[in-house]
Coordinates of C-alpha atoms in Angstrom, one line a residue:
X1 CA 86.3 91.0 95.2
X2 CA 86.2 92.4 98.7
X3 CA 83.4 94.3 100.2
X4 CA 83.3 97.3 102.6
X5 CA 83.9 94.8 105.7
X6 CA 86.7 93.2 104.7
X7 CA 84.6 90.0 103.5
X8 CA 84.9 88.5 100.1
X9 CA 82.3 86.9 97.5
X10 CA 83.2 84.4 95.0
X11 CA 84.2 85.6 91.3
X12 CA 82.7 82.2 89.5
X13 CA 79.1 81.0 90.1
X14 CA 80.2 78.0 91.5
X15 CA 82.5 76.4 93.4
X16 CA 83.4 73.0 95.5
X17 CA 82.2 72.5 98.7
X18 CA 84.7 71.6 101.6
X19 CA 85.3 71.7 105.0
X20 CA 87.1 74.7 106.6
X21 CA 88.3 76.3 110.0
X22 CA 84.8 77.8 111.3
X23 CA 86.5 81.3 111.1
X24 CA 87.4 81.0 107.4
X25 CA 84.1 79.2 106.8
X26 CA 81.7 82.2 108.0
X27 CA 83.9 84.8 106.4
X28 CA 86.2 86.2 109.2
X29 CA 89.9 87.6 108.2
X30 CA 92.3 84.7 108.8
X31 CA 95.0 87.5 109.6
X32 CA 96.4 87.3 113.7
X33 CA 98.7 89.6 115.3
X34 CA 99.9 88.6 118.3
X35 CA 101.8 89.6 121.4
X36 CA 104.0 87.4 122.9
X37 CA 104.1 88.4 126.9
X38 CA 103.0 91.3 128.8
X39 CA 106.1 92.8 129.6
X40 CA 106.8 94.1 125.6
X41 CA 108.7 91.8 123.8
X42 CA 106.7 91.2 120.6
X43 CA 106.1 88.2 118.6
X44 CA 104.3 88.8 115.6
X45 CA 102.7 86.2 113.5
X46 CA 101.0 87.1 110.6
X47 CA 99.1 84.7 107.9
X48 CA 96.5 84.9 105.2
X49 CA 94.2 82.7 103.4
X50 CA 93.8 82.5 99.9
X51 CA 90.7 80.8 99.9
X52 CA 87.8 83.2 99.2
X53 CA 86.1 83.6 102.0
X54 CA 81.9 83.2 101.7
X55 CA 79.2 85.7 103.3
X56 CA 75.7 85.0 103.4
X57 CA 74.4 86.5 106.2
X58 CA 75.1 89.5 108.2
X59 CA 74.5 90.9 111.4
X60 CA 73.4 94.1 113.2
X61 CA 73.4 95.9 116.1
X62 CA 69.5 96.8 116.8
X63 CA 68.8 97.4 120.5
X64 CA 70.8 98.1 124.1
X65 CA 70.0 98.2 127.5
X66 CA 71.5 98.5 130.6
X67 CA 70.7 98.2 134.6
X68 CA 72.5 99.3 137.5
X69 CA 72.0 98.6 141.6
X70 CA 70.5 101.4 143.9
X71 CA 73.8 101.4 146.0
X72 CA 76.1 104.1 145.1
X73 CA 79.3 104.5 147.1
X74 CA 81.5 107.6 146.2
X75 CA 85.4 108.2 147.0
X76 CA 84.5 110.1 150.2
X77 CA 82.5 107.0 151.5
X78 CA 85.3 104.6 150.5
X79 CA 87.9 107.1 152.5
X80 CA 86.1 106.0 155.9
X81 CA 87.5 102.8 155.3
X82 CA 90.7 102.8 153.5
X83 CA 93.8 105.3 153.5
X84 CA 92.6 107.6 150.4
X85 CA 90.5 110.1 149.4
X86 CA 88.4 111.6 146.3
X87 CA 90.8 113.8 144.9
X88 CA 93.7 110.4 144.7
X89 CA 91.2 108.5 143.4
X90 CA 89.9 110.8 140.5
X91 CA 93.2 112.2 139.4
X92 CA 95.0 108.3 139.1
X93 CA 91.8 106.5 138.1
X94 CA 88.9 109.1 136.5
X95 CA 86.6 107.6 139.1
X96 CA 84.3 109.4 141.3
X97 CA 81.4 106.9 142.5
X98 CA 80.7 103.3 141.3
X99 CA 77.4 101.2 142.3
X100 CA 77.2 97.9 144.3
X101 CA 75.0 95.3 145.0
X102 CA 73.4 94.9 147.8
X103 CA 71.1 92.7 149.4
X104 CA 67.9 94.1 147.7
X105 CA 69.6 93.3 144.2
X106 CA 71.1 90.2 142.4
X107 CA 73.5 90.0 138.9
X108 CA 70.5 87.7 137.5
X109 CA 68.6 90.7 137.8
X110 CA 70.1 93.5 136.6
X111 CA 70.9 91.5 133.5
X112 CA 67.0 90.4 132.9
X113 CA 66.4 94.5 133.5
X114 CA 69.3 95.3 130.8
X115 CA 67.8 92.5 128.5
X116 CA 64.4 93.8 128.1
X117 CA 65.5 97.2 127.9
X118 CA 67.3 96.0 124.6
X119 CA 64.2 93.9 123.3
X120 CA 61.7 96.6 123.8
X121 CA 64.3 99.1 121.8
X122 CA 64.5 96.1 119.2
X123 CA 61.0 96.0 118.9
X124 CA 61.6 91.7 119.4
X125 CA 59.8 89.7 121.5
X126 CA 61.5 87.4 124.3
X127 CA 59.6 84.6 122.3
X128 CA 61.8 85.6 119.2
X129 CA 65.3 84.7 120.4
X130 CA 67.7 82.0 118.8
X131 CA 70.9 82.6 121.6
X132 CA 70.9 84.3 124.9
X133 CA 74.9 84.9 125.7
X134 CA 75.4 85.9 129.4
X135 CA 79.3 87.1 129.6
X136 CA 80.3 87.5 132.8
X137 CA 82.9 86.0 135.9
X138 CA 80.9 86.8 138.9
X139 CA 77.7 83.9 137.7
X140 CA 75.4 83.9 140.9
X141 CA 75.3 79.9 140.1
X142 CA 78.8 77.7 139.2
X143 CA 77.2 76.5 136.0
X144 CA 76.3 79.6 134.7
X145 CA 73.7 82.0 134.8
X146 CA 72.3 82.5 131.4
X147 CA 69.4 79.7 131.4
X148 CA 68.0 82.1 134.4
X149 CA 68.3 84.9 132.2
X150 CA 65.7 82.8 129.3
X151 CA 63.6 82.1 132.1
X152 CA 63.2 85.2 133.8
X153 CA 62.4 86.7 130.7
X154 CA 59.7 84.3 130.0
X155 CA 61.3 82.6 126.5
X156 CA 58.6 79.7 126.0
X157 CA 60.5 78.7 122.8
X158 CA 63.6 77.8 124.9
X159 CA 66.6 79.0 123.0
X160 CA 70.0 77.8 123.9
X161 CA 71.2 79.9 126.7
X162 CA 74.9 80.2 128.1
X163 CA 77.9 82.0 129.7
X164 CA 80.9 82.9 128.7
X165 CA 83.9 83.7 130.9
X166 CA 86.5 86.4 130.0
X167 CA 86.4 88.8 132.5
X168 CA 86.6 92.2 131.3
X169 CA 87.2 91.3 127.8
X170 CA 83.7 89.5 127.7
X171 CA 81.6 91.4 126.4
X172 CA 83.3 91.9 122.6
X173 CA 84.1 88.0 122.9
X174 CA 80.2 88.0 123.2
X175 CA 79.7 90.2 119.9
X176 CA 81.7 88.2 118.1
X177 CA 80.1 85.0 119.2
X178 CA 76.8 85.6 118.4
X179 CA 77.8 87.2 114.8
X180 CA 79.6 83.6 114.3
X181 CA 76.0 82.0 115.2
X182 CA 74.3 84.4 112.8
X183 CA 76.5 83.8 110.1
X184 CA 77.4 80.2 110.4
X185 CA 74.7 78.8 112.1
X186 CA 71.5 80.2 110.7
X187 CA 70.3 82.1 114.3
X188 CA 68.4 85.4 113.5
X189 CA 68.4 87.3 117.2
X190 CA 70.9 86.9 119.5
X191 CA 71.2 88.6 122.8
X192 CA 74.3 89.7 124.1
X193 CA 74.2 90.3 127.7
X194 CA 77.6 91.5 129.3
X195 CA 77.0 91.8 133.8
X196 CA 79.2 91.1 136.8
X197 CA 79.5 91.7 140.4
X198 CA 83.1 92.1 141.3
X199 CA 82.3 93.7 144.5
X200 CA 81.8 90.2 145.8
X201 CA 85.2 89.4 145.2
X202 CA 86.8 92.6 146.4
X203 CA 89.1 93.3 149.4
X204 CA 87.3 96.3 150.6
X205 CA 91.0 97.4 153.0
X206 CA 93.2 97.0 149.9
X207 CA 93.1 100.8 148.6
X208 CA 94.9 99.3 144.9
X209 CA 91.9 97.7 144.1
X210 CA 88.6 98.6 146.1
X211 CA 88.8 101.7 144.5
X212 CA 88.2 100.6 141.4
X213 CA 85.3 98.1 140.7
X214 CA 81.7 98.6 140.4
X215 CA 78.6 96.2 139.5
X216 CA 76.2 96.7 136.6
X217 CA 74.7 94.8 133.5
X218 CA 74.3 95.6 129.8
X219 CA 72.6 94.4 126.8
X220 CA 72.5 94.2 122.9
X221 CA 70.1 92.2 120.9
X222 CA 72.5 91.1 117.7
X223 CA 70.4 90.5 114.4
X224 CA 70.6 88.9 111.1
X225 CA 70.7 90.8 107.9
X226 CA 71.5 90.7 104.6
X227 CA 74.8 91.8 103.5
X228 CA 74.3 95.1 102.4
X229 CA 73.1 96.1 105.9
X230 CA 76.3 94.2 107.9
X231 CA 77.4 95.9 110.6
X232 CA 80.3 94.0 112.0
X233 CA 83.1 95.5 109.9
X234 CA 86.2 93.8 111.2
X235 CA 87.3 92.4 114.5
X236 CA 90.8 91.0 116.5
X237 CA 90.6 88.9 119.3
X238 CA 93.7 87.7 121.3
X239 CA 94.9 85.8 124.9
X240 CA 98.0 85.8 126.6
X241 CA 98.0 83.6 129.6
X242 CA 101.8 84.6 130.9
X243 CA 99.9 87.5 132.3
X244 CA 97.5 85.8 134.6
X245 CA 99.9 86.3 137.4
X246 CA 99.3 90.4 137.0
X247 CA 95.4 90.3 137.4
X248 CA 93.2 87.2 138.8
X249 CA 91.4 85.6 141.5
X250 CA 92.5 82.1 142.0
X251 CA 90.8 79.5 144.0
X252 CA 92.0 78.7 147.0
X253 CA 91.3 75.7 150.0
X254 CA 89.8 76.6 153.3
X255 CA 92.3 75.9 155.2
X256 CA 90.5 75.7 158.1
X257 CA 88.5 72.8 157.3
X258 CA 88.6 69.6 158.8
X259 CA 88.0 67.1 156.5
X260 CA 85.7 63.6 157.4
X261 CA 88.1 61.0 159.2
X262 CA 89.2 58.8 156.0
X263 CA 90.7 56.0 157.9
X264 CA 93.7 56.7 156.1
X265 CA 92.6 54.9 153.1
X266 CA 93.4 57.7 150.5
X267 CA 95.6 60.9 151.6
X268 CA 94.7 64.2 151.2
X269 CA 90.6 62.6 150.7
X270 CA 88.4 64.0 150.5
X271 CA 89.1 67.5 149.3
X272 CA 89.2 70.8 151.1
X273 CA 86.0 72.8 150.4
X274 CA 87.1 76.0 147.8
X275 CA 86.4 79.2 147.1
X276 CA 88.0 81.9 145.2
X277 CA 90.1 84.5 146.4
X278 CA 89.8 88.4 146.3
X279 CA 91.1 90.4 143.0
X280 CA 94.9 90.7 143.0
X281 CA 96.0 92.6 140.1
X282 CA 99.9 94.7 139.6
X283 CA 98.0 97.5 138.6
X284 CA 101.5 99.0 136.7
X285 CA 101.5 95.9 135.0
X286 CA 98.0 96.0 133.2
X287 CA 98.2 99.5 132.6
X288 CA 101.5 98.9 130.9
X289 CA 99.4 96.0 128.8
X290 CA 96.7 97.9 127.8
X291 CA 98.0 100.8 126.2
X292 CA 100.2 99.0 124.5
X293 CA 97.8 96.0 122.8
X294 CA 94.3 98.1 122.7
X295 CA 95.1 100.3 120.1
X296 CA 97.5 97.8 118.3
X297 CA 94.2 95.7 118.4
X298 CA 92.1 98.1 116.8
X299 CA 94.2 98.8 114.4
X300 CA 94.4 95.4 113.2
X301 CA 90.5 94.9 113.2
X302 CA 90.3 98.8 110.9
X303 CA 93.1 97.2 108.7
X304 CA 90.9 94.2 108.2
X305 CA 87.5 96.4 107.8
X306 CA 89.4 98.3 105.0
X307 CA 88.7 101.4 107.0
X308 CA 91.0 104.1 108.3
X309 CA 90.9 105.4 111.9
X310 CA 89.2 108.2 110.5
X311 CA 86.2 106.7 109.8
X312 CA 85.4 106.2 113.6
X313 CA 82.7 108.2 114.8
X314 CA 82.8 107.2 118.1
X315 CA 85.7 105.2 120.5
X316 CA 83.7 103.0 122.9
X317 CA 86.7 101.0 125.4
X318 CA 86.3 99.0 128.5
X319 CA 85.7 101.5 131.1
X320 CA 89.6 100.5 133.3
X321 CA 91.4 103.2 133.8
X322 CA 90.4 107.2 132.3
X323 CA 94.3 107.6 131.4
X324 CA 93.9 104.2 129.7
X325 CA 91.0 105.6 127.6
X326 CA 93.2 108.5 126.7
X327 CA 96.3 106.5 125.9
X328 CA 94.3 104.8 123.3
X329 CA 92.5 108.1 121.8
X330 CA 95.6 109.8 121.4
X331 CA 97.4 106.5 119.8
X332 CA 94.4 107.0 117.4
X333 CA 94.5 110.5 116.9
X334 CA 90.9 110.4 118.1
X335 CA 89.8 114.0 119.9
X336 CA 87.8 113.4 123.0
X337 CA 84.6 114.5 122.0
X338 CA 84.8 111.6 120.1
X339 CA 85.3 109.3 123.1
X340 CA 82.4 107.9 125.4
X341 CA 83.4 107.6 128.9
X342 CA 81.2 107.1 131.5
X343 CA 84.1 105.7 133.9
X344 CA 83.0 108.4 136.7
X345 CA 80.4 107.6 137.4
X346 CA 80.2 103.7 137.3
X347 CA 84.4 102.6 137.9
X348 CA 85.2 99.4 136.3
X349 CA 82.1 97.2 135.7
X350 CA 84.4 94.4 133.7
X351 CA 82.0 92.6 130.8
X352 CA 79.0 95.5 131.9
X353 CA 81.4 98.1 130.7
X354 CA 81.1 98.2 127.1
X355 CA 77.3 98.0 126.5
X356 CA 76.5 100.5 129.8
X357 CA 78.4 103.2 128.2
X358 CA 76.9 102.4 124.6
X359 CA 73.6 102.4 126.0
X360 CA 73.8 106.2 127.9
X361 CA 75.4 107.4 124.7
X362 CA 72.5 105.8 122.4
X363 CA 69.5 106.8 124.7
X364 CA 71.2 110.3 125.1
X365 CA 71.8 111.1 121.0
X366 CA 75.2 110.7 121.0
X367 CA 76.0 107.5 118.9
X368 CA 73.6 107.9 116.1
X369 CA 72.3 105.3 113.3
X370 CA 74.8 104.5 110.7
X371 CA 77.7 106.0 112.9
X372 CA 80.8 103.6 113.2
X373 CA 82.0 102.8 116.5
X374 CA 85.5 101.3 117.5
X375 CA 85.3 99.2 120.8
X376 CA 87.6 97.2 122.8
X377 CA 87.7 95.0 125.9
X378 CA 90.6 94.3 127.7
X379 CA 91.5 92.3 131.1
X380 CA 92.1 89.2 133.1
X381 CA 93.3 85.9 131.3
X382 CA 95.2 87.8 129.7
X383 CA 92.7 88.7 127.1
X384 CA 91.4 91.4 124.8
X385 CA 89.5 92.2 121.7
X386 CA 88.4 94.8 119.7
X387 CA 85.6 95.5 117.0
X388 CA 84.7 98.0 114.3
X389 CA 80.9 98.0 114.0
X390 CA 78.0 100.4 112.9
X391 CA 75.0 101.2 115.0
X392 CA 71.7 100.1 113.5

C-alpha cells in the first residue's frame, strides 16, 4: 500500500531480512529517467522494483538561514569594466546587482552566519547535530570546508562533517543526502549548508560570464520524524558528463614554472604547480539544457510523490537565468505569483541559490507551514535534481 510520498509499507507483519541497493533499502522510488546528451537526443531508461520498499523514519524541513557579503556590485559598476550595461544585462539575464566577497569576508563565514540562522529558527542547539553537509565548489581549503563549519559553530559532540561537490546542483544533492542519513542511518538533525564564492573564479573582462555570478551561503537544518509528518515527497537526481565541455573550470599547469633540476632521472618530475581556471561556460548550450531537463525532472519526482503539478504551492529553482525560471513555470503551468525569484538581486549564487531564496520567502510569509514546494538545481558536471517537499 503506498502512502502520500510515494513510499510503501509492507502488507504482512513480517518479512525476510536481506540486503538491498541503499536507495531501495531506505524507501526511495527505484524509477530513473534519463537523458542521454545535452544536445536533445533522448535516452530513456525506465525500471521498477517490486520489492516493497520499507519506511521508518522520515524527515522534515524545520529551519533556514542565509548570509550574504557587504559588497554589492550592480550592472552600472560592472559596465566601467566590461562592454555592457544594465539594461543588456537585466533583459537577457533578470539580473540587476549580485554581492561579492571581499577581503573583510570569507565563504567559511557566511556559511557559519547562514547555519545559526537555521538553528536558532529550529529551536536546536549546535550541540544537537548528527551531520553537517557543506555543498559547495569554491571550499576555502582543498579538503573541504565543512569540519570548519562544526567548529566555528562550537559542536563539542563532533558530528561528522563534510563537503559535497556539485556545483549548482549541490544544494538538492545535499537534501537528499541528509534524508538518506535520516532514514537509513538513524541521524536525527542534519544541517544542510549550500555556499560558494564563484567570484574567485571569474574572468572579470569576459562580459558572458562576469555578469552573472554572485557569492552567498544558505542553510536548512533537516530533521527526523515519524512518518506521518514526512516532508520529502519524491525526488530525481541525474548527471550527464558529455556536457562538461559546455560549463567548467578545469585545472590547468602554471606554465611558467620552472621546476627543481631533476638530473634527468624522471621526465616531466616533479609536477607543475596547478590551479584552476576561470568559468568557461556556452551559455546557449546550458540554457538549451535546462529548460529542457528541469521540468522533465520535476515531473518525474511529482510522478513519484503521487502528486500532480497542481499541488505545488510554491516553484523554488536554482537562481541561473530569469528566462530559465520562466521556461520551467510555464512548462508547469505554474503562474508567477507562484514562483520565488530573487535572481535580481543576488545573480547566480550556484549551491547558495536554493536555500537564499527559500529563506527571504520564509522570513517574509510567503512559503507558509504545510505548503509544498517544488525545487530544482541545475549546473556544471552535467548535473541536476529536483525535489517535492513540504515546509515544516
Amino acid at each position: 500500500m503506498a502512502n502520500a510520498s510515494g513510499f510503501f509499507t509492507p502488507s504482512v507483519p513480517h518479512f525476510r531480512v536481506r540486503v538491498r541497493p541503499l536507495a531501495t533499502a531506505i524507501g526511495f522510488s527505484a524509477k530513473v529517467v534519463c537523458v542521454g546528451n545535452i544536445e536533445g537526443a533522448e535516452n530513456r531508461a525506465t525500471s521498477k522494483s517490486s520489492i516493497p520498499r520499507l519506511v521508518s523514519k522520515g524527515c522534515k524541513l524545520v529551519g533556514c538561514g542565509s548570509a550574504v557579503p557587504a559588497l554589492e556590485i550592480s550592472n552600472d559598476d560592472l559596465s566601467q569594466i566590461v562592454d555592457t550595461s544594465d539594461e543588456w544585462i537585466s533583459v537577457r539575464t533578470g539580473i540587476r546587482r549580485r554581492r561579492v566577497l571581499s577581503g573583510k569576508d570569507n565563504l567559511t563565514t557566511l556559511a557559519v552566519e547562514a547555519a545559526r540562522k537555521a538553528l536558532e529558527m529550529a529551536k536546536v542547539d549546535s550541540d544537537d547535530l548528527d551531520l553537517i553537509l557543506m555543498c559547495t565548489s569554491t571550499p576555502e581549503d582543498l579538503f573541504g570546508s565543512a569540519p570548519q563549519i562544526s567548529k566555528q559553530l562550537g559542536c563539542k559532540t563532533n558530528p561528522l562533517s563534510y563537503d559535497i561537490t556539485a556545483a549548482c546542483s549541490g544544494f538538492v544533492l545535499g537534501l537528499i543526502s541528509a534524508a538518506c542519513h535520516i532514514r537509513g542511518g538513524g541521524f536525527n538533525n542534519v544541517l544542510v549548508i549550500g555556499a560558494d564564492a564563484l567570484s574567485r573564479y571569474v574572468d572579470w573582462t569576459d562580459r558572458g560570464t562576469c555578469i552573472l555570478f554572485g557569492d552567498a551561503a544558505g542553510a536548512v537544518l533537516l530533521q527526523g520524524c515519524n512518518t506521518e509528518e514526512d516532508g520529502l515527497f519524491g525526488f530525481d537526481l541525474h548527471s550527464d558528463g558529455n556536457g562538461q565541455r559546455h560549463l567548467n573550470a578545469t585545472i590547468k599547469e602554471n606554465e611558467s614554472y620552472n621546476a627543481l633540476d631533476s638530473n634527468g632521472s624522471v621526465l616531466g618530475f616533479p609536477p607543475k604547480p596547478s590551479s584552476y581556471s576561470c568559468i568557461q561556460m556556452n551559455g546557449k548550450e546550458v540554457f538549451r539544457f535546462a529548460v529542457r531537463c528541469v521540468p522533465q525532472s520535476i515531473e518525474s519526482a511529482l510522478e513519484k510523490a503521487g502528486l500532480p503539478a497542481s499541488s505545488i504551492d510554491w516553484l523554488v529553482l536554482h537562481q541561473a537565468n530569469q528566462r530559465i525560471i520562466d521556461a520551467v513555470a510555464t512548462r508547469l503551468e505554474l503562474p508567477s505569483e507562484r514562483v520565488i525569484s530573487n535572481l535580481a538581486n543576488y545573480g547566480n549564487t550556484s549551491a547558495a541559490s536554493i536555500p537564499l531564496a527559500l529563506d527571504e520567502a520564509v522570513r517574509s510569509g510567503k512559503v507558509q507551514a504545510g505548503q509544498t514546494i517544488a525545487t530544482a538545481g541545475f549546473g556544471a558536471g552535467l548535473t541536476w535534481g529536483s525535489a517535492i517537499v513540504r515546509w515544516c
